[in-house]
Amino acid sequence: MLARVFTLSAVASIATAQIATNADVNACLVPSPLITVLANSNASIVEPVNNWLNGLCAAPVCSNDTISAIVVNATAGCSAELATFGISSNDNSALTALVQQYYPTARKALCLKDGNTNCITQTLTNVQDIRGTLSISNIVSFASNEGSDTTLPVNVTCTDCVKAIYTTLRSDIPRFQHSDSEKDTCGATFVDGTIPSGITQSASDSTQTTTSNQGNGGEHLSSLSALSGASLIAFLALLA
């Protein structure tokens, strides 16, 4: 699944560039730093992702109108990519409700910090220190090798940051329940439902003021007519 997500993201790289030109989407998702990730599949994703997270967490929360516009245009512009996940433009209403429901939780998880370091950045850096450069090419290659050892040491998978992300997702997503494997690997405290001390939330609580005429679900967002399905696909795939 991970390989499919990253492969599709590369295919949708042109559409990803288009999203950055829309004022409303750029104001709340700040996708510009991610363009460099798709432009060079051999470069490490860690710094661009960190730059994106810094912008995303400081930005206002996306309005439901903006989210609706993203979903409508993603299903239209990235229909081939979404079809591989069994998603079609006929699913717009359900997809919009899904993304509107889980976007706040995903944003909270993405904006957790351990001191001055974003938790996602910390985790990616830890993985990169063990696996080597975390480029799209290397991630796809690694994920596609079914015979490879995908396990990571507990000092990567059981950190305070990972626990905080896990707890945030588990508390807001009913289907995201722990199994005995998490307890067995990281200990009972990992699944106790608490955020470790020292982990803070950096997400801005300001709300978005839209500037574009988004109309009925966003059909007037011309720059999103072939909107990147990359982020949306990855988000939905990880929830599935």
PDB file of C-alpha atoms in Angstrom:
ATOM      1  CA  MET A   1       0.000   0.000   0.000  1.00  0.00           C
ATOM      2  CA  LEU A   2       2.752   2.470   0.905  1.00  0.00           C
ATOM      3  CA  ALA A   3       4.471   1.922  -2.423  1.00  0.00           C
ATOM      4  CA  ARG A   4       1.224   2.584  -4.254  1.00  0.00           C
ATOM      5  CA  VAL A   5       0.709   5.842  -2.389  1.00  0.00           C
ATOM      6  CA  PHE A   6       4.154   7.192  -3.216  1.00  0.00           C
ATOM      7  CA  THR A   7       4.030   5.978  -6.810  1.00  0.00           C
ATOM      8  CA  LEU A   8       0.721   7.706  -7.337  1.00  0.00           C
ATOM      9  CA  SER A   9       2.056  10.851  -5.729  1.00  0.00           C
ATOM     10  CA  ALA A  10       4.813  10.995  -8.329  1.00  0.00           C
ATOM     11  CA  VAL A  11       2.288  10.541 -11.137  1.00  0.00           C
ATOM     12  CA  ALA A  12       0.251  13.433  -9.730  1.00  0.00           C
ATOM     13  CA  SER A  13       3.234  15.763  -9.350  1.00  0.00           C
ATOM     14  CA  ILE A  14       2.002  18.235 -11.962  1.00  0.00           C
ATOM     15  CA  ALA A  15      -1.348  18.517 -10.215  1.00  0.00           C
ATOM     16  CA  THR A  16       0.458  18.997  -6.914  1.00  0.00           C
ATOM     17  CA  ALA A  17       2.171  22.049  -8.341  1.00  0.00           C
ATOM     18  CA  GLN A  18      -1.200  23.437  -9.377  1.00  0.00           C
ATOM     19  CA  ILE A  19      -2.601  23.316  -5.865  1.00  0.00           C
ATOM     20  CA  ALA A  20       0.014  25.771  -4.618  1.00  0.00           C
ATOM     21  CA  THR A  21      -1.350  28.461  -6.916  1.00  0.00           C
ATOM     22  CA  ASN A  22      -4.755  28.518  -5.237  1.00  0.00           C
ATOM     23  CA  ALA A  23      -4.904  31.103  -2.470  1.00  0.00           C
ATOM     24  CA  ASP A  24      -7.393  29.324  -0.218  1.00  0.00           C
ATOM     25  CA  VAL A  25      -5.734  25.911  -0.356  1.00  0.00           C
ATOM     26  CA  ASN A  26      -2.249  27.368  -0.051  1.00  0.00           C
ATOM     27  CA  ALA A  27      -3.335  29.447   2.936  1.00  0.00           C
ATOM     28  CA  CYS A  28      -4.332  26.441   5.048  1.00  0.00           C
ATOM     29  CA  LEU A  29      -2.412  23.468   3.631  1.00  0.00           C
ATOM     30  CA  VAL A  30       0.773  25.314   2.582  1.00  0.00           C
ATOM     31  CA  PRO A  31       1.730  22.588   0.066  1.00  0.00           C
ATOM     32  CA  SER A  32       4.548  24.439  -1.720  1.00  0.00           C
ATOM     33  CA  PRO A  33       7.446  22.762   0.179  1.00  0.00           C
ATOM     34  CA  LEU A  34       6.200  19.344  -0.940  1.00  0.00           C
ATOM     35  CA  ILE A  35       6.659  20.193  -4.608  1.00  0.00           C
ATOM     36  CA  THR A  36      10.414  19.741  -4.213  1.00  0.00           C
ATOM     37  CA  VAL A  37       9.807  16.216  -2.915  1.00  0.00           C
ATOM     38  CA  LEU A  38       7.975  15.260  -6.085  1.00  0.00           C
ATOM     39  CA  ALA A  39      10.430  17.095  -8.307  1.00  0.00           C
ATOM     40  CA  ASN A  40      13.386  15.008  -7.125  1.00  0.00           C
ATOM     41  CA  SER A  41      12.502  11.443  -6.224  1.00  0.00           C
ATOM     42  CA  ASN A  42      16.063  10.729  -5.062  1.00  0.00           C
ATOM     43  CA  ALA A  43      16.290  13.535  -2.486  1.00  0.00           C
ATOM     44  CA  SER A  44      15.478  13.085   1.188  1.00  0.00           C
ATOM     45  CA  ILE A  45      11.914  13.988   2.084  1.00  0.00           C
ATOM     46  CA  VAL A  46      12.792  14.927   5.670  1.00  0.00           C
ATOM     47  CA  GLU A  47      13.641  18.616   5.278  1.00  0.00           C
ATOM     48  CA  PRO A  48      10.836  19.416   2.788  1.00  0.00           C
ATOM     49  CA  VAL A  49       8.308  17.620   4.989  1.00  0.00           C
ATOM     50  CA  ASN A  50       9.561  19.521   8.035  1.00  0.00           C
ATOM     51  CA  ASN A  51       9.241  22.819   6.156  1.00  0.00           C
ATOM     52  CA  TRP A  52       5.717  21.847   5.105  1.00  0.00           C
ATOM     53  CA  LEU A  53       4.735  20.903   8.657  1.00  0.00           C
ATOM     54  CA  ASN A  54       6.041  24.200  10.030  1.00  0.00           C
ATOM     55  CA  GLY A  55       3.867  26.071   7.547  1.00  0.00           C
ATOM     56  CA  LEU A  56       0.856  23.803   7.940  1.00  0.00           C
ATOM     57  CA  CYS A  57       0.808  24.042  11.726  1.00  0.00           C
ATOM     58  CA  ALA A  58       1.142  27.827  11.731  1.00  0.00           C
ATOM     59  CA  ALA A  59      -1.612  28.202   9.129  1.00  0.00           C
ATOM     60  CA  PRO A  60      -5.325  28.530   9.907  1.00  0.00           C
ATOM     61  CA  VAL A  61      -7.622  25.519   9.868  1.00  0.00           C
ATOM     62  CA  CYS A  62      -9.014  24.762   6.398  1.00  0.00           C
ATOM     63  CA  SER A  63     -12.674  25.644   6.057  1.00  0.00           C
ATOM     64  CA  ASN A  64     -15.179  22.958   5.141  1.00  0.00           C
ATOM     65  CA  ASP A  65     -15.717  24.748   1.818  1.00  0.00           C
ATOM     66  CA  THR A  66     -12.025  24.446   0.985  1.00  0.00           C
ATOM     67  CA  ILE A  67     -11.988  20.772   1.960  1.00  0.00           C
ATOM     68  CA  SER A  68     -15.061  20.160  -0.166  1.00  0.00           C
ATOM     69  CA  ALA A  69     -13.400  21.884  -3.131  1.00  0.00           C
ATOM     70  CA  ILE A  70     -10.288  19.746  -2.731  1.00  0.00           C
ATOM     71  CA  VAL A  71     -12.288  16.515  -2.693  1.00  0.00           C
ATOM     72  CA  VAL A  72     -14.461  17.445  -5.679  1.00  0.00           C
ATOM     73  CA  ASN A  73     -11.528  18.461  -7.817  1.00  0.00           C
ATOM     74  CA  ALA A  74      -9.308  15.579  -6.667  1.00  0.00           C
ATOM     75  CA  THR A  75     -11.877  13.021  -7.738  1.00  0.00           C
ATOM     76  CA  ALA A  76     -12.211  14.782 -11.092  1.00  0.00           C
ATOM     77  CA  GLY A  77      -8.531  15.487 -11.770  1.00  0.00           C
ATOM     78  CA  CYS A  78      -7.030  12.316 -10.325  1.00  0.00           C
ATOM     79  CA  SER A  79      -9.751   9.849 -11.207  1.00  0.00           C
ATOM     80  CA  ALA A  80      -7.332   7.246 -12.574  1.00  0.00           C
ATOM     81  CA  GLU A  81      -5.212   7.275  -9.435  1.00  0.00           C
ATOM     82  CA  LEU A  82      -8.212   7.195  -7.110  1.00  0.00           C
ATOM     83  CA  ALA A  83      -9.780   4.360  -9.087  1.00  0.00           C
ATOM     84  CA  THR A  84      -6.951   2.065  -7.979  1.00  0.00           C
ATOM     85  CA  PHE A  85      -8.324   2.480  -4.454  1.00  0.00           C
ATOM     86  CA  GLY A  86     -11.892   1.839  -5.576  1.00  0.00           C
ATOM     87  CA  ILE A  87     -12.782   5.533  -5.288  1.00  0.00           C
ATOM     88  CA  SER A  88     -14.792   7.315  -7.975  1.00  0.00           C
ATOM     89  CA  SER A  89     -16.316  10.742  -8.489  1.00  0.00           C
ATOM     90  CA  ASN A  90     -19.609   9.209  -7.404  1.00  0.00           C
ATOM     91  CA  ASP A  91     -18.161   9.045  -3.894  1.00  0.00           C
ATOM     92  CA  ASN A  92     -17.794  12.831  -3.517  1.00  0.00           C
ATOM     93  CA  SER A  93     -20.289  13.258  -0.705  1.00  0.00           C
ATOM     94  CA  ALA A  94     -18.937  10.359   1.324  1.00  0.00           C
ATOM     95  CA  LEU A  95     -15.333  11.398   0.712  1.00  0.00           C
ATOM     96  CA  THR A  96     -16.025  14.991   1.649  1.00  0.00           C
ATOM     97  CA  ALA A  97     -17.640  13.921   4.915  1.00  0.00           C
ATOM     98  CA  LEU A  98     -14.743  11.553   5.630  1.00  0.00           C
ATOM     99  CA  VAL A  99     -12.044  14.163   5.055  1.00  0.00           C
ATOM    100  CA  GLN A 100     -13.958  16.855   6.949  1.00  0.00           C
ATOM    101  CA  GLN A 101     -14.327  14.436   9.866  1.00  0.00           C
ATOM    102  CA  TYR A 102     -10.709  13.288  10.053  1.00  0.00           C
ATOM    103  CA  TYR A 103      -8.814  16.361   8.833  1.00  0.00           C
ATOM    104  CA  PRO A 104      -8.780  17.992  12.314  1.00  0.00           C
ATOM    105  CA  THR A 105      -7.406  14.792  13.860  1.00  0.00           C
ATOM    106  CA  ALA A 106      -4.760  14.377  11.173  1.00  0.00           C
ATOM    107  CA  ARG A 107      -3.747  18.015  11.627  1.00  0.00           C
ATOM    108  CA  LYS A 108      -3.393  17.557  15.389  1.00  0.00           C
ATOM    109  CA  ALA A 109      -1.251  14.459  14.894  1.00  0.00           C
ATOM    110  CA  LEU A 110       0.943  16.202  12.325  1.00  0.00           C
ATOM    111  CA  CYS A 111       1.523  19.202  14.579  1.00  0.00           C
ATOM    112  CA  LEU A 112       2.726  17.479  17.741  1.00  0.00           C
ATOM    113  CA  LYS A 113       6.151  18.578  18.972  1.00  0.00           C
ATOM    114  CA  ASP A 114       8.799  17.190  21.286  1.00  0.00           C
ATOM    115  CA  GLY A 115      10.459  20.358  22.515  1.00  0.00           C
ATOM    116  CA  ASN A 116      11.199  22.352  19.354  1.00  0.00           C
ATOM    117  CA  THR A 117      11.128  19.338  17.033  1.00  0.00           C
ATOM    118  CA  ASN A 118       8.041  18.242  15.151  1.00  0.00           C
ATOM    119  CA  CYS A 119       7.189  14.638  16.011  1.00  0.00           C
ATOM    120  CA  ILE A 120       6.796  13.571  12.390  1.00  0.00           C
ATOM    121  CA  THR A 121      10.174  15.113  11.557  1.00  0.00           C
ATOM    122  CA  GLN A 122      11.772  13.415  14.548  1.00  0.00           C
ATOM    123  CA  THR A 123      10.364  10.037  13.541  1.00  0.00           C
ATOM    124  CA  LEU A 124      11.382  10.388   9.890  1.00  0.00           C
ATOM    125  CA  THR A 125      14.873  11.411  10.960  1.00  0.00           C
ATOM    126  CA  ASN A 126      15.136   8.392  13.251  1.00  0.00           C
ATOM    127  CA  VAL A 127      14.061   6.077  10.452  1.00  0.00           C
ATOM    128  CA  GLN A 128      16.470   7.727   8.010  1.00  0.00           C
ATOM    129  CA  ASP A 129      19.350   7.258  10.435  1.00  0.00           C
ATOM    130  CA  ILE A 130      18.692   3.507  10.305  1.00  0.00           C
ATOM    131  CA  ARG A 131      17.435   2.904   6.760  1.00  0.00           C
ATOM    132  CA  GLY A 132      19.409   5.515   4.864  1.00  0.00           C
ATOM    133  CA  THR A 133      18.100   8.409   2.765  1.00  0.00           C
ATOM    134  CA  LEU A 134      14.313   8.599   2.906  1.00  0.00           C
ATOM    135  CA  SER A 135      13.696   9.531  -0.709  1.00  0.00           C
ATOM    136  CA  ILE A 136      10.544   8.631  -2.603  1.00  0.00           C
ATOM    137  CA  SER A 137      12.559   6.235  -4.762  1.00  0.00           C
ATOM    138  CA  ASN A 138      14.060   4.462  -1.773  1.00  0.00           C
ATOM    139  CA  ILE A 139      10.751   4.301   0.093  1.00  0.00           C
ATOM    140  CA  VAL A 140       8.970   2.802  -2.925  1.00  0.00           C
ATOM    141  CA  SER A 141      11.800   0.336  -3.472  1.00  0.00           C
ATOM    142  CA  PHE A 142      11.843  -0.692   0.165  1.00  0.00           C
ATOM    143  CA  ALA A 143       8.059  -0.979   0.457  1.00  0.00           C
ATOM    144  CA  SER A 144       7.861  -2.993  -2.760  1.00  0.00           C
ATOM    145  CA  ASN A 145      10.374  -5.566  -1.559  1.00  0.00           C
ATOM    146  CA  GLU A 146       8.028  -7.981   0.173  1.00  0.00           C
ATOM    147  CA  GLY A 147      10.883 -10.124   1.390  1.00  0.00           C
ATOM    148  CA  SER A 148      12.674  -7.310   3.180  1.00  0.00           C
ATOM    149  CA  ASP A 149      12.739  -6.839   6.936  1.00  0.00           C
ATOM    150  CA  THR A 150      10.389  -3.937   7.692  1.00  0.00           C
ATOM    151  CA  THR A 151      10.831  -3.969  11.450  1.00  0.00           C
ATOM    152  CA  LEU A 152      12.294  -0.977  13.242  1.00  0.00           C
ATOM    153  CA  PRO A 153      13.875  -0.878  16.709  1.00  0.00           C
ATOM    154  CA  VAL A 154      11.814   0.249  19.682  1.00  0.00           C
ATOM    155  CA  ASN A 155      13.877   3.425  20.028  1.00  0.00           C
ATOM    156  CA  VAL A 156      12.184   4.475  16.769  1.00  0.00           C
ATOM    157  CA  THR A 157       8.702   2.981  17.117  1.00  0.00           C
ATOM    158  CA  CYS A 158       8.085   3.494  20.839  1.00  0.00           C
ATOM    159  CA  THR A 159       9.214   7.073  21.385  1.00  0.00           C
ATOM    160  CA  ASP A 160       7.156   9.694  23.209  1.00  0.00           C
ATOM    161  CA  CYS A 161       6.394  11.240  19.829  1.00  0.00           C
ATOM    162  CA  VAL A 162       5.059   8.030  18.334  1.00  0.00           C
ATOM    163  CA  LYS A 163       2.994   7.404  21.463  1.00  0.00           C
ATOM    164  CA  ALA A 164       1.519  10.922  21.243  1.00  0.00           C
ATOM    165  CA  ILE A 165       0.614  10.450  17.571  1.00  0.00           C
ATOM    166  CA  TYR A 166      -0.867   7.026  18.303  1.00  0.00           C
ATOM    167  CA  THR A 167      -2.871   8.357  21.261  1.00  0.00           C
ATOM    168  CA  THR A 168      -4.190  11.312  19.246  1.00  0.00           C
ATOM    169  CA  LEU A 169      -5.395   9.086  16.411  1.00  0.00           C
ATOM    170  CA  ARG A 170      -6.834   6.495  18.751  1.00  0.00           C
ATOM    171  CA  SER A 171      -8.793   9.030  20.798  1.00  0.00           C
ATOM    172  CA  ASP A 172     -10.471  10.624  17.777  1.00  0.00           C
ATOM    173  CA  ILE A 173     -10.882   7.683  15.404  1.00  0.00           C
ATOM    174  CA  PRO A 174     -13.027   4.906  16.905  1.00  0.00           C
ATOM    175  CA  ARG A 175     -11.842   2.275  14.432  1.00  0.00           C
ATOM    176  CA  PHE A 176      -8.225   3.022  15.345  1.00  0.00           C
ATOM    177  CA  GLN A 177      -7.979   0.689  18.322  1.00  0.00           C
ATOM    178  CA  HIS A 178      -4.849  -0.841  19.770  1.00  0.00           C
ATOM    179  CA  SER A 179      -3.910  -4.462  19.452  1.00  0.00           C
ATOM    180  CA  ASP A 180      -1.783  -6.564  21.748  1.00  0.00           C
ATOM    181  CA  SER A 181       1.186  -6.025  19.433  1.00  0.00           C
ATOM    182  CA  GLU A 182       1.557  -2.366  20.435  1.00  0.00           C
ATOM    183  CA  LYS A 183       1.433  -3.292  24.115  1.00  0.00           C
ATOM    184  CA  ASP A 184       3.818  -6.200  23.636  1.00  0.00           C
ATOM    185  CA  THR A 185       6.308  -4.099  21.674  1.00  0.00           C
ATOM    186  CA  CYS A 186       6.221  -0.799  23.563  1.00  0.00           C
ATOM    187  CA  GLY A 187       4.803  -1.704  26.966  1.00  0.00           C
ATOM    188  CA  ALA A 188       1.512  -1.047  28.743  1.00  0.00           C
ATOM    189  CA  THR A 189       2.127   2.680  29.153  1.00  0.00           C
ATOM    190  CA  PHE A 190       2.222   3.101  25.363  1.00  0.00           C
ATOM    191  CA  VAL A 191      -1.492   2.319  25.141  1.00  0.00           C
ATOM    192  CA  ASP A 192      -2.639   4.056  28.338  1.00  0.00           C
ATOM    193  CA  GLY A 193      -4.296   6.903  26.426  1.00  0.00           C
ATOM    194  CA  THR A 194      -2.108   9.725  27.775  1.00  0.00           C
ATOM    195  CA  ILE A 195       0.116  12.215  25.968  1.00  0.00           C
ATOM    196  CA  PRO A 196       3.675  12.101  27.364  1.00  0.00           C
ATOM    197  CA  SER A 197       4.904  15.157  29.230  1.00  0.00           C
ATOM    198  CA  GLY A 198       7.077  17.330  27.025  1.00  0.00           C
ATOM    199  CA  ILE A 199       4.913  16.714  23.956  1.00  0.00           C
ATOM    200  CA  THR A 200       3.034  19.835  22.924  1.00  0.00           C
ATOM    201  CA  GLN A 201       0.525  20.840  20.273  1.00  0.00           C
ATOM    202  CA  SER A 202       1.724  23.438  17.767  1.00  0.00           C
ATOM    203  CA  ALA A 203      -1.346  23.663  15.518  1.00  0.00           C
ATOM    204  CA  SER A 204      -2.808  27.137  15.191  1.00  0.00           C
ATOM    205  CA  ASP A 205      -6.450  27.389  16.243  1.00  0.00           C
ATOM    206  CA  SER A 206      -7.202  30.309  13.935  1.00  0.00           C
ATOM    207  CA  THR A 207      -9.889  29.799  11.314  1.00  0.00           C
ATOM    208  CA  GLN A 208      -9.614  30.346   7.595  1.00  0.00           C
ATOM    209  CA  THR A 209     -11.073  33.300   5.741  1.00  0.00           C
ATOM    210  CA  THR A 210     -11.532  32.207   2.145  1.00  0.00           C
ATOM    211  CA  THR A 211     -10.690  34.473  -0.769  1.00  0.00           C
ATOM    212  CA  SER A 212     -11.806  32.416  -3.759  1.00  0.00           C
ATOM    213  CA  ASN A 213     -15.286  31.920  -5.142  1.00  0.00           C
ATOM    214  CA  GLN A 214     -15.639  28.288  -4.242  1.00  0.00           C
ATOM    215  CA  GLY A 215     -19.222  27.922  -5.294  1.00  0.00           C
ATOM    216  CA  ASN A 216     -20.955  24.564  -5.016  1.00  0.00           C
ATOM    217  CA  GLY A 217     -18.276  22.299  -3.711  1.00  0.00           C
ATOM    218  CA  GLY A 218     -15.518  24.171  -5.502  1.00  0.00           C
ATOM    219  CA  GLU A 219     -16.211  23.901  -9.217  1.00  0.00           C
ATOM    220  CA  HIS A 220     -14.752  27.405  -9.685  1.00  0.00           C
ATOM    221  CA  LEU A 221     -11.323  26.483  -8.341  1.00  0.00           C
ATOM    222  CA  SER A 222      -9.839  26.211 -11.810  1.00  0.00           C
ATOM    223  CA  SER A 223      -6.295  25.805 -10.544  1.00  0.00           C
ATOM    224  CA  LEU A 224      -7.484  22.684  -8.744  1.00  0.00           C
ATOM    225  CA  SER A 225      -9.109  21.159 -11.799  1.00  0.00           C
ATOM    226  CA  ALA A 226      -6.478  18.433 -11.760  1.00  0.00           C
ATOM    227  CA  LEU A 227      -5.728  18.732  -8.063  1.00  0.00           C
ATOM    228  CA  SER A 228      -3.137  16.415  -6.662  1.00  0.00           C
ATOM    229  CA  GLY A 229      -4.751  13.266  -5.407  1.00  0.00           C
ATOM    230  CA  ALA A 230      -1.436  12.518  -3.709  1.00  0.00           C
ATOM    231  CA  SER A 231      -2.116  13.900  -0.243  1.00  0.00           C
ATOM    232  CA  LEU A 232      -5.766  12.914  -0.320  1.00  0.00           C
ATOM    233  CA  ILE A 233      -5.001   9.402  -1.552  1.00  0.00           C
ATOM    234  CA  ALA A 234      -2.330   8.898   1.087  1.00  0.00           C
ATOM    235  CA  PHE A 235      -4.638  10.205   3.812  1.00  0.00           C
ATOM    236  CA  LEU A 236      -7.566   7.995   2.809  1.00  0.00           C
ATOM    237  CA  ALA A 237      -5.335   4.977   2.240  1.00  0.00           C
ATOM    238  CA  LEU A 238      -3.811   5.210   5.687  1.00  0.00           C
ATOM    239  CA  LEU A 239      -7.270   5.467   7.268  1.00  0.00           C
ATOM    240  CA  ALA A 240      -8.578   2.509   5.283  1.00  0.00           C
TER     241      ALA A 240
END
